[in-house]
PDB file of C-alpha atoms and ligand atoms in Angstrom:
ATOM      1  CA  MET P   1       0.000   0.000   0.000  1.00  0.00           C
ATOM      2  CA  ILE P   2       2.694   2.488   1.056  1.00  0.00           C
ATOM      3  CA  VAL P   3       4.763   1.474  -1.958  1.00  0.00           C
ATOM      4  CA  ALA P   4       1.823   2.209  -4.223  1.00  0.00           C
ATOM      5  CA  VAL P   5       1.334   5.679  -2.683  1.00  0.00           C
ATOM      6  CA  LEU P   6       5.035   6.497  -2.982  1.00  0.00           C
ATOM      7  CA  LEU P   7       5.054   5.300  -6.564  1.00  0.00           C
ATOM      8  CA  GLY P   8       2.037   7.484  -7.272  1.00  0.00           C
ATOM      9  CA  VAL P   9       3.740  10.542  -5.771  1.00  0.00           C
ATOM     10  CA  PHE P  10       6.915   9.795  -7.704  1.00  0.00           C
ATOM     11  CA  LEU P  11       5.083   9.394 -11.020  1.00  0.00           C
ATOM     12  CA  GLY P  12       3.152  12.596 -10.300  1.00  0.00           C
ATOM     13  CA  LEU P  13       6.411  14.479  -9.765  1.00  0.00           C
ATOM     14  CA  VAL P  14       7.885  13.085 -12.964  1.00  0.00           C
ATOM     15  CA  TRP P  15       4.772  14.087 -14.911  1.00  0.00           C
ATOM     16  CA  PHE P  16       4.760  17.590 -13.404  1.00  0.00           C
ATOM     17  CA  SER P  17       8.472  18.056 -14.068  1.00  0.00           C
ATOM     18  CA  LEU P  18       8.203  16.995 -17.678  1.00  0.00           C
ATOM     19  CA  ARG P  19       5.177  19.179 -18.197  1.00  0.00           C
ATOM     20  CA  TYR P  20       6.440  22.375 -16.594  1.00  0.00           C
ATOM     21  CA  ALA P  21      10.245  22.023 -16.667  1.00  0.00           C
ATOM     22  CA  TRP P  22      10.487  23.947 -13.404  1.00  0.00           C
ATOM     23  CA  TRP P  23      14.219  23.234 -13.181  1.00  0.00           C
ATOM     24  CA  ARG P  24      15.038  25.224 -16.312  1.00  0.00           C
ATOM     25  CA  PRO P  25      15.889  28.931 -15.957  1.00  0.00           C
ATOM     26  CA  ALA P  26      13.012  31.340 -16.602  1.00  0.00           C
ATOM     27  CA  LEU P  27      12.700  32.348 -20.228  1.00  0.00           C
ATOM     28  CA  ASP P  28      14.167  35.810 -20.965  1.00  0.00           C
ATOM     29  CA  TYR P  29      11.847  38.497 -19.579  1.00  0.00           C
ATOM     30  CA  ARG P  30      12.475  40.602 -22.674  1.00  0.00           C
ATOM     31  CA  TYR P  31      10.229  38.127 -24.504  1.00  0.00           C
ATOM     32  CA  PRO P  32       6.627  39.339 -24.236  1.00  0.00           C
ATOM     33  CA  ARG P  33       3.993  36.924 -22.943  1.00  0.00           C
ATOM     34  CA  ILE P  34       0.745  36.744 -24.925  1.00  0.00           C
ATOM     35  CA  LEU P  35      -1.972  35.284 -22.718  1.00  0.00           C
ATOM     36  CA  MET P  36      -4.981  33.508 -24.183  1.00  0.00           C
ATOM     37  CA  TYR P  37      -8.321  33.711 -22.384  1.00  0.00           C
ATOM     38  CA  HIS P  38     -11.892  32.991 -23.451  1.00  0.00           C
ATOM     39  CA  MET P  39     -14.493  33.410 -20.687  1.00  0.00           C
ATOM     40  CA  ILE P  40     -13.998  35.098 -17.338  1.00  0.00           C
ATOM     41  CA  ALA P  41     -16.598  32.980 -15.602  1.00  0.00           C
ATOM     42  CA  THR P  42     -16.924  30.468 -12.796  1.00  0.00           C
ATOM     43  CA  PRO P  43     -16.430  26.898 -14.077  1.00  0.00           C
ATOM     44  CA  ARG P  44     -19.621  24.813 -14.107  1.00  0.00           C
ATOM     45  CA  PRO P  45     -19.753  21.361 -12.538  1.00  0.00           C
ATOM     46  CA  GLY P  46     -19.450  18.695 -15.214  1.00  0.00           C
ATOM     47  CA  ALA P  47     -19.151  21.101 -18.162  1.00  0.00           C
ATOM     48  CA  ARG P  48     -16.911  20.083 -21.065  1.00  0.00           C
ATOM     49  CA  PHE P  49     -15.314  23.468 -21.722  1.00  0.00           C
ATOM     50  CA  ASN P  50     -14.291  24.490 -18.208  1.00  0.00           C
ATOM     51  CA  GLY P  51     -10.745  25.012 -19.437  1.00  0.00           C
ATOM     52  CA  LEU P  52     -12.147  28.065 -21.232  1.00  0.00           C
ATOM     53  CA  ARG P  53     -13.633  29.451 -18.003  1.00  0.00           C
ATOM     54  CA  VAL P  54     -11.245  31.344 -15.748  1.00  0.00           C
ATOM     55  CA  SER P  55     -13.151  32.487 -12.675  1.00  0.00           C
ATOM     56  CA  PRO P  56     -13.238  36.238 -11.943  1.00  0.00           C
ATOM     57  CA  GLN P  57     -11.456  35.543  -8.643  1.00  0.00           C
ATOM     58  CA  ARG P  58      -8.682  33.702 -10.419  1.00  0.00           C
ATOM     59  CA  PHE P  59      -8.435  36.371 -13.113  1.00  0.00           C
ATOM     60  CA  GLU P  60      -8.127  39.053 -10.445  1.00  0.00           C
ATOM     61  CA  ARG P  61      -5.430  37.109  -8.651  1.00  0.00           C
ATOM     62  CA  GLN P  62      -3.487  36.858 -11.925  1.00  0.00           C
ATOM     63  CA  LEU P  63      -3.836  40.595 -12.678  1.00  0.00           C
ATOM     64  CA  ARG P  64      -2.867  41.497  -9.124  1.00  0.00           C
ATOM     65  CA  TRP P  65       0.216  39.308  -9.343  1.00  0.00           C
ATOM     66  CA  LEU P  66       1.196  40.705 -12.751  1.00  0.00           C
ATOM     67  CA  SER P  67       0.915  44.313 -11.631  1.00  0.00           C
ATOM     68  CA  ALA P  68       2.680  43.679  -8.301  1.00  0.00           C
ATOM     69  CA  ARG P  69       5.563  41.973 -10.101  1.00  0.00           C
ATOM     70  CA  GLY P  70       6.108  44.839 -12.531  1.00  0.00           C
ATOM     71  CA  TRP P  71       4.571  43.289 -15.636  1.00  0.00           C
ATOM     72  CA  ARG P  72       3.318  45.873 -18.146  1.00  0.00           C
ATOM     73  CA  SER P  73       0.244  45.424 -20.241  1.00  0.00           C
ATOM     74  CA  PHE P  74      -0.015  46.089 -23.987  1.00  0.00           C
ATOM     75  CA  THR P  75      -2.556  45.590 -26.719  1.00  0.00           C
ATOM     76  CA  MET P  76      -1.534  43.403 -29.646  1.00  0.00           C
ATOM     77  CA  SER P  77      -1.019  46.387 -31.957  1.00  0.00           C
ATOM     78  CA  GLU P  78       1.160  48.079 -29.326  1.00  0.00           C
ATOM     79  CA  LEU P  79       3.165  44.901 -28.942  1.00  0.00           C
ATOM     80  CA  LEU P  80       3.772  44.780 -32.684  1.00  0.00           C
ATOM     81  CA  ALA P  81       4.530  48.493 -32.990  1.00  0.00           C
ATOM     82  CA  ARG P  82       7.025  48.345 -30.150  1.00  0.00           C
ATOM     83  CA  ALA P  83       8.746  45.083 -31.041  1.00  0.00           C
ATOM     84  CA  GLY P  84      12.428  45.678 -30.444  1.00  0.00           C
ATOM     85  CA  THR P  85      11.827  48.461 -27.916  1.00  0.00           C
ATOM     86  CA  LEU P  86       9.534  46.621 -25.519  1.00  0.00           C
ATOM     87  CA  PRO P  87      10.379  46.860 -21.836  1.00  0.00           C
ATOM     88  CA  GLU P  88      11.072  43.699 -19.865  1.00  0.00           C
ATOM     89  CA  LYS P  89       7.998  41.892 -18.579  1.00  0.00           C
ATOM     90  CA  ALA P  90       5.615  43.014 -21.313  1.00  0.00           C
ATOM     91  CA  PHE P  91       2.405  41.044 -21.687  1.00  0.00           C
ATOM     92  CA  ALA P  92      -0.789  41.098 -23.729  1.00  0.00           C
ATOM     93  CA  ILE P  93      -4.142  39.742 -22.637  1.00  0.00           C
ATOM     94  CA  THR P  94      -6.211  38.274 -25.461  1.00  0.00           C
ATOM     95  CA  LEU P  95      -9.885  37.339 -25.150  1.00  0.00           C
ATOM     96  CA  ASP P  96     -11.215  35.019 -27.869  1.00  0.00           C
ATOM     97  CA  ASP P  97     -14.752  34.664 -29.291  1.00  0.00           C
ATOM     98  CA  GLY P  98     -16.685  37.501 -27.598  1.00  0.00           C
ATOM     99  CA  TYR P  99     -18.423  36.307 -24.434  1.00  0.00           C
ATOM    100  CA  ALA P 100     -20.617  38.754 -22.507  1.00  0.00           C
ATOM    101  CA  ASP P 101     -18.602  38.133 -19.342  1.00  0.00           C
ATOM    102  CA  ASN P 102     -15.680  39.912 -20.999  1.00  0.00           C
ATOM    103  CA  LEU P 103     -17.617  43.131 -20.340  1.00  0.00           C
ATOM    104  CA  LEU P 104     -19.421  42.156 -17.152  1.00  0.00           C
ATOM    105  CA  GLN P 105     -16.575  40.396 -15.332  1.00  0.00           C
ATOM    106  CA  ALA P 106     -13.293  41.156 -17.078  1.00  0.00           C
ATOM    107  CA  LEU P 107     -13.604  44.878 -17.789  1.00  0.00           C
ATOM    108  CA  PRO P 108     -13.989  46.051 -14.151  1.00  0.00           C
ATOM    109  CA  LEU P 109     -10.859  44.070 -13.272  1.00  0.00           C
ATOM    110  CA  LEU P 110      -8.924  45.335 -16.292  1.00  0.00           C
ATOM    111  CA  LYS P 111      -9.757  48.862 -15.178  1.00  0.00           C
ATOM    112  CA  LYS P 112      -8.873  48.182 -11.558  1.00  0.00           C
ATOM    113  CA  TYR P 113      -5.413  46.896 -12.472  1.00  0.00           C
ATOM    114  CA  ARG P 114      -4.942  49.269 -15.437  1.00  0.00           C
ATOM    115  CA  CYS P 115      -4.552  46.440 -17.878  1.00  0.00           C
ATOM    116  CA  LYS P 116      -5.355  46.341 -21.559  1.00  0.00           C
ATOM    117  CA  ALA P 117      -6.759  43.507 -23.603  1.00  0.00           C
ATOM    118  CA  THR P 118      -7.320  42.574 -27.215  1.00  0.00           C
ATOM    119  CA  LEU P 119     -10.746  41.148 -27.988  1.00  0.00           C
ATOM    120  CA  TYR P 120     -10.822  38.675 -30.894  1.00  0.00           C
ATOM    121  CA  LEU P 121     -14.448  38.908 -31.900  1.00  0.00           C
ATOM    122  CA  VAL P 122     -16.465  36.542 -34.087  1.00  0.00           C
ATOM    123  CA  VAL P 123     -18.727  38.740 -36.209  1.00  0.00           C
ATOM    124  CA  ASP P 124     -21.605  36.261 -36.537  1.00  0.00           C
ATOM    125  CA  ARG P 125     -21.423  34.884 -33.008  1.00  0.00           C
ATOM    126  CA  PHE P 126     -25.054  34.443 -32.001  1.00  0.00           C
ATOM    127  CA  ASP P 127     -26.783  31.068 -32.058  1.00  0.00           C
ATOM    128  CA  ARG P 128     -23.760  29.327 -33.435  1.00  0.00           C
ATOM    129  CA  ASP P 129     -22.388  26.063 -32.125  1.00  0.00           C
ATOM    130  CA  TRP P 130     -18.887  26.328 -33.495  1.00  0.00           C
ATOM    131  CA  SER P 131     -17.518  23.590 -31.260  1.00  0.00           C
ATOM    132  CA  THR P 132     -19.129  21.070 -33.652  1.00  0.00           C
ATOM    133  CA  GLN P 133     -16.951  22.422 -36.467  1.00  0.00           C
ATOM    134  CA  ARG P 134     -14.001  20.962 -34.700  1.00  0.00           C
ATOM    135  CA  LYS P 135     -15.463  17.751 -33.394  1.00  0.00           C
ATOM    136  CA  LYS P 136     -18.890  16.606 -34.545  1.00  0.00           C
ATOM    137  CA  TYR P 137     -19.709  15.021 -31.210  1.00  0.00           C
ATOM    138  CA  HIS P 138     -19.283  18.359 -29.383  1.00  0.00           C
ATOM    139  CA  ASP P 139     -22.946  18.995 -29.982  1.00  0.00           C
ATOM    140  CA  GLU P 140     -24.243  19.716 -26.488  1.00  0.00           C
ATOM    141  CA  GLY P 141     -24.638  23.389 -27.362  1.00  0.00           C
ATOM    142  CA  GLU P 142     -22.580  24.421 -24.342  1.00  0.00           C
ATOM    143  CA  LEU P 143     -20.746  27.288 -26.043  1.00  0.00           C
ATOM    144  CA  LYS P 144     -23.771  28.167 -28.150  1.00  0.00           C
ATOM    145  CA  GLY P 145     -25.700  28.723 -24.923  1.00  0.00           C
ATOM    146  CA  GLU P 146     -23.097  31.079 -23.453  1.00  0.00           C
ATOM    147  CA  ALA P 147     -24.147  34.723 -23.591  1.00  0.00           C
ATOM    148  CA  LYS P 148     -22.176  36.604 -26.227  1.00  0.00           C
ATOM    149  CA  LEU P 149     -21.356  40.293 -26.344  1.00  0.00           C
ATOM    150  CA  SER P 150     -23.948  42.370 -28.176  1.00  0.00           C
ATOM    151  CA  ASP P 151     -22.579  44.993 -30.542  1.00  0.00           C
ATOM    152  CA  GLN P 152     -23.515  47.632 -27.971  1.00  0.00           C
ATOM    153  CA  GLN P 153     -21.524  45.782 -25.316  1.00  0.00           C
ATOM    154  CA  VAL P 154     -18.569  45.606 -27.675  1.00  0.00           C
ATOM    155  CA  ARG P 155     -18.804  49.383 -28.034  1.00  0.00           C
ATOM    156  CA  GLU P 156     -18.726  49.751 -24.242  1.00  0.00           C
ATOM    157  CA  LEU P 157     -15.570  47.673 -24.110  1.00  0.00           C
ATOM    158  CA  LEU P 158     -13.927  49.754 -26.828  1.00  0.00           C
ATOM    159  CA  GLU P 159     -14.998  53.040 -25.251  1.00  0.00           C
ATOM    160  CA  SER P 160     -13.375  52.032 -21.969  1.00  0.00           C
ATOM    161  CA  GLY P 161     -10.005  52.608 -23.588  1.00  0.00           C
ATOM    162  CA  CYS P 162      -8.779  49.280 -22.171  1.00  0.00           C
ATOM    163  CA  VAL P 163      -9.742  47.090 -25.092  1.00  0.00           C
ATOM    164  CA  GLU P 164      -8.586  46.812 -28.695  1.00  0.00           C
ATOM    165  CA  LEU P 165     -10.565  44.967 -31.331  1.00  0.00           C
ATOM    166  CA  GLY P 166      -9.225  42.080 -33.392  1.00  0.00           C
ATOM    167  CA  SER P 167     -10.973  39.672 -35.736  1.00  0.00           C
ATOM    168  CA  HIS P 168     -11.721  36.037 -35.006  1.00  0.00           C
ATOM    169  CA  SER P 169     -13.378  35.524 -38.425  1.00  0.00           C
ATOM    170  CA  MET P 170     -17.008  35.819 -39.575  1.00  0.00           C
ATOM    171  CA  THR P 171     -18.334  32.443 -38.394  1.00  0.00           C
ATOM    172  CA  HIS P 172     -15.534  30.741 -36.411  1.00  0.00           C
ATOM    173  CA  ALA P 173     -15.047  28.386 -39.365  1.00  0.00           C
ATOM    174  CA  ASN P 174     -12.542  25.559 -39.298  1.00  0.00           C
ATOM    175  CA  PHE P 175      -9.929  26.699 -41.841  1.00  0.00           C
ATOM    176  CA  LEU P 176      -8.846  23.116 -42.451  1.00  0.00           C
ATOM    177  CA  CYS P 177     -12.281  22.283 -43.857  1.00  0.00           C
ATOM    178  CA  ILE P 178     -13.016  25.181 -46.206  1.00  0.00           C
ATOM    179  CA  GLU P 179     -11.761  26.361 -49.595  1.00  0.00           C
ATOM    180  CA  SER P 180      -9.398  29.277 -50.122  1.00  0.00           C
ATOM    181  CA  ALA P 181     -12.186  31.533 -51.323  1.00  0.00           C
ATOM    182  CA  ALA P 182     -14.113  30.929 -48.120  1.00  0.00           C
ATOM    183  CA  VAL P 183     -11.005  31.530 -45.996  1.00  0.00           C
ATOM    184  CA  ARG P 184     -10.450  34.779 -47.861  1.00  0.00           C
ATOM    185  CA  TRP P 185     -14.037  35.812 -47.146  1.00  0.00           C
ATOM    186  CA  GLU P 186     -13.736  34.943 -43.444  1.00  0.00           C
ATOM    187  CA  LEU P 187     -10.598  37.089 -43.248  1.00  0.00           C
ATOM    188  CA  GLU P 188     -11.522  40.055 -45.413  1.00  0.00           C
ATOM    189  CA  GLU P 189     -15.207  40.378 -44.683  1.00  0.00           C
ATOM    190  CA  SER P 190     -14.753  40.154 -40.911  1.00  0.00           C
ATOM    191  CA  ARG P 191     -12.127  42.880 -40.934  1.00  0.00           C
ATOM    192  CA  ARG P 192     -14.220  45.116 -43.163  1.00  0.00           C
ATOM    193  CA  GLU P 193     -17.377  44.498 -41.134  1.00  0.00           C
ATOM    194  CA  LEU P 194     -15.744  45.083 -37.749  1.00  0.00           C
ATOM    195  CA  GLU P 195     -14.071  48.278 -38.914  1.00  0.00           C
ATOM    196  CA  LYS P 196     -17.340  49.582 -40.340  1.00  0.00           C
ATOM    197  CA  ARG P 197     -19.514  48.554 -37.422  1.00  0.00           C
ATOM    198  CA  PHE P 198     -17.238  49.798 -34.645  1.00  0.00           C
ATOM    199  CA  ALA P 199     -15.307  52.568 -36.419  1.00  0.00           C
ATOM    200  CA  VAL P 200     -11.916  51.296 -35.320  1.00  0.00           C
ATOM    201  CA  SER P 201      -9.042  49.833 -37.257  1.00  0.00           C
ATOM    202  CA  VAL P 202      -8.549  46.087 -37.028  1.00  0.00           C
ATOM    203  CA  SER P 203      -5.019  44.818 -37.603  1.00  0.00           C
ATOM    204  CA  SER P 204      -4.863  41.534 -35.702  1.00  0.00           C
ATOM    205  CA  PHE P 205      -6.474  38.156 -36.327  1.00  0.00           C
ATOM    206  CA  ALA P 206      -6.951  35.004 -34.239  1.00  0.00           C
ATOM    207  CA  TYR P 207      -7.252  31.715 -36.169  1.00  0.00           C
ATOM    208  CA  PRO P 208     -10.497  29.936 -35.202  1.00  0.00           C
ATOM    209  CA  PHE P 209      -9.561  26.869 -33.111  1.00  0.00           C
ATOM    210  CA  GLY P 210      -5.962  27.867 -33.879  1.00  0.00           C
ATOM    211  CA  LEU P 211      -6.301  25.711 -37.013  1.00  0.00           C
ATOM    212  CA  TYR P 212      -4.909  26.707 -40.406  1.00  0.00           C
ATOM    213  CA  ARG P 213      -2.798  25.430 -43.289  1.00  0.00           C
ATOM    214  CA  PRO P 214       0.649  26.967 -43.861  1.00  0.00           C
ATOM    215  CA  GLU P 215      -0.378  28.493 -47.189  1.00  0.00           C
ATOM    216  CA  GLN P 216      -3.259  30.361 -45.513  1.00  0.00           C
ATOM    217  CA  VAL P 217      -0.850  32.601 -43.625  1.00  0.00           C
ATOM    218  CA  GLU P 218      -0.301  34.524 -46.858  1.00  0.00           C
ATOM    219  CA  LEU P 219      -4.062  35.089 -47.118  1.00  0.00           C
ATOM    220  CA  VAL P 220      -4.054  36.641 -43.642  1.00  0.00           C
ATOM    221  CA  LYS P 221      -1.393  39.054 -44.805  1.00  0.00           C
ATOM    222  CA  GLN P 222      -3.244  39.824 -48.032  1.00  0.00           C
ATOM    223  CA  ALA P 223      -6.378  40.598 -46.036  1.00  0.00           C
ATOM    224  CA  GLY P 224      -4.474  43.421 -44.363  1.00  0.00           C
ATOM    225  CA  TYR P 225      -3.610  42.026 -40.956  1.00  0.00           C
ATOM    226  CA  SER P 226      -0.226  42.770 -39.449  1.00  0.00           C
ATOM    227  CA  SER P 227      -0.426  40.140 -36.713  1.00  0.00           C
ATOM    228  CA  ALA P 228      -2.214  36.866 -36.049  1.00  0.00           C
ATOM    229  CA  VAL P 229      -2.328  34.638 -32.993  1.00  0.00           C
ATOM    230  CA  THR P 230      -2.527  30.852 -32.860  1.00  0.00           C
ATOM    231  CA  THR P 231      -3.340  28.459 -30.035  1.00  0.00           C
ATOM    232  CA  ARG P 232       0.145  26.927 -30.120  1.00  0.00           C
ATOM    233  CA  GLU P 233       1.656  27.167 -26.699  1.00  0.00           C
ATOM    234  CA  GLY P 234       4.793  29.227 -26.380  1.00  0.00           C
ATOM    235  CA  ILE P 235       6.574  32.509 -25.788  1.00  0.00           C
ATOM    236  CA  GLU P 236       7.991  34.590 -28.628  1.00  0.00           C
ATOM    237  CA  ASN P 237      11.137  36.622 -29.031  1.00  0.00           C
ATOM    238  CA  ALA P 238       9.890  39.872 -30.566  1.00  0.00           C
ATOM    239  CA  ASP P 239      13.174  40.298 -32.461  1.00  0.00           C
ATOM    240  CA  SER P 240      12.616  37.161 -34.494  1.00  0.00           C
ATOM    241  CA  TRP P 241       8.944  36.248 -34.273  1.00  0.00           C
ATOM    242  CA  GLN P 242       6.635  35.464 -37.180  1.00  0.00           C
ATOM    243  CA  PRO P 243       3.934  38.087 -36.547  1.00  0.00           C
ATOM    244  CA  LEU P 244       1.270  36.118 -38.427  1.00  0.00           C
ATOM    245  CA  GLU P 245       1.794  32.915 -36.427  1.00  0.00           C
ATOM    246  CA  LEU P 246       2.239  34.039 -32.857  1.00  0.00           C
ATOM    247  CA  ARG P 247       2.187  31.500 -30.062  1.00  0.00           C
ATOM    248  CA  ARG P 248       0.352  32.206 -26.826  1.00  0.00           C
ATOM    249  CA  ILE P 249       0.266  31.059 -23.232  1.00  0.00           C
ATOM    250  CA  LYS P 250      -2.975  29.210 -22.576  1.00  0.00           C
ATOM    251  CA  ILE P 251      -4.592  30.374 -19.376  1.00  0.00           C
ATOM    252  CA  SER P 252      -6.854  27.490 -18.476  1.00  0.00           C
ATOM    253  CA  GLY P 253      -9.588  27.430 -15.877  1.00  0.00           C
ATOM    254  CA  LYS P 254      -8.366  23.947 -15.004  1.00  0.00           C
ATOM    255  CA  ASP P 255      -4.825  25.009 -14.144  1.00  0.00           C
ATOM    256  CA  SER P 256      -3.526  25.414 -10.620  1.00  0.00           C
ATOM    257  CA  TRP P 257      -1.972  28.660  -9.422  1.00  0.00           C
ATOM    258  CA  LEU P 258       1.453  27.077  -9.630  1.00  0.00           C
ATOM    259  CA  ALA P 259       0.823  26.114 -13.247  1.00  0.00           C
ATOM    260  CA  PHE P 260       0.016  29.759 -14.037  1.00  0.00           C
ATOM    261  CA  LEU P 261       3.277  30.910 -12.453  1.00  0.00           C
ATOM    262  CA  LEU P 262       5.263  28.306 -14.357  1.00  0.00           C
ATOM    263  CA  ARG P 263       3.573  29.156 -17.649  1.00  0.00           C
ATOM    264  CA  MET P 264       4.468  32.842 -17.178  1.00  0.00           C
ATOM    265  CA  ARG P 265       8.005  31.878 -16.343  1.00  0.00           C
ATOM    266  CA  GLY P 266       8.384  29.790 -19.467  1.00  0.00           C
ATOM    267  CA  GLY P 267      11.444  27.695 -20.086  1.00  0.00           C
ATOM    268  CA  ARG P 268       9.644  24.635 -21.414  1.00  0.00           C
ATOM    269  CA  ARG P 269      11.170  22.649 -24.210  1.00  0.00           C
ATOM    270  CA  GLY P 270      10.364  24.094 -27.620  1.00  0.00           C
ATOM    271  CA  TRP P 271       9.199  27.427 -26.246  1.00  0.00           C
ATOM    272  CA  ARG P 272      12.063  29.532 -27.505  1.00  0.00           C
TER     273      ARG P 272
HETATM  274 ZN1   ZN J   1     -12.464  30.839 -30.765  1.00  0.00          ZN
END
């Protein structure tokens, strides 16, 4: 019995060490951290997508820690414009999809800690169950049922001065499953529509599901975007990054506090 417990603890430590590489030195703090969030909401018992729900309490703890430790917040366009002259400990908060809690829960905390965020908004986001576009069996309607930001709520976010607008496509399509012409439409039409509807310029894109084919990167550029974020986990060196395929740090509602600290620290294999 005791042997089994010790073995369990040992295997747990091995798993944790391999996953977070805590023994490696922290990744250079001149490399900005781009944080990926979706909902700022309390996880629901038994729900499939709780990884996408970071509770407001947890979000506040993260912002408090970042500001106390001297991290400085930027929007994605600021990050791009200042590449090469960024201070140490620069970070960008990104919010994908356009959930109503981004206004109701996240904005008050962004204001409190003087942080900025980039909202990657799906134009046609109401009554859509985009999780089925990735996996057909994800058909419980869980994300479809989540309240999305109305256009008026998006305006409130933008008027706060804390939030920049980016595109997350027209319909949250899976780029691996559609033709080039459709990809082009998702890219160009969403940018045009967002700029018209909200009277702001839109220069950054987030690939739906983080899925795309290598040749589609050129289409993102042709559509007029100067940066694009993926869901690949990692930290970029702004001197040598590929601005249309930026990696991010996934902030999951399922992670422990220690996991958050280790993700910010970086140093995992393949993250450079
Ligand atoms: Zn998304």
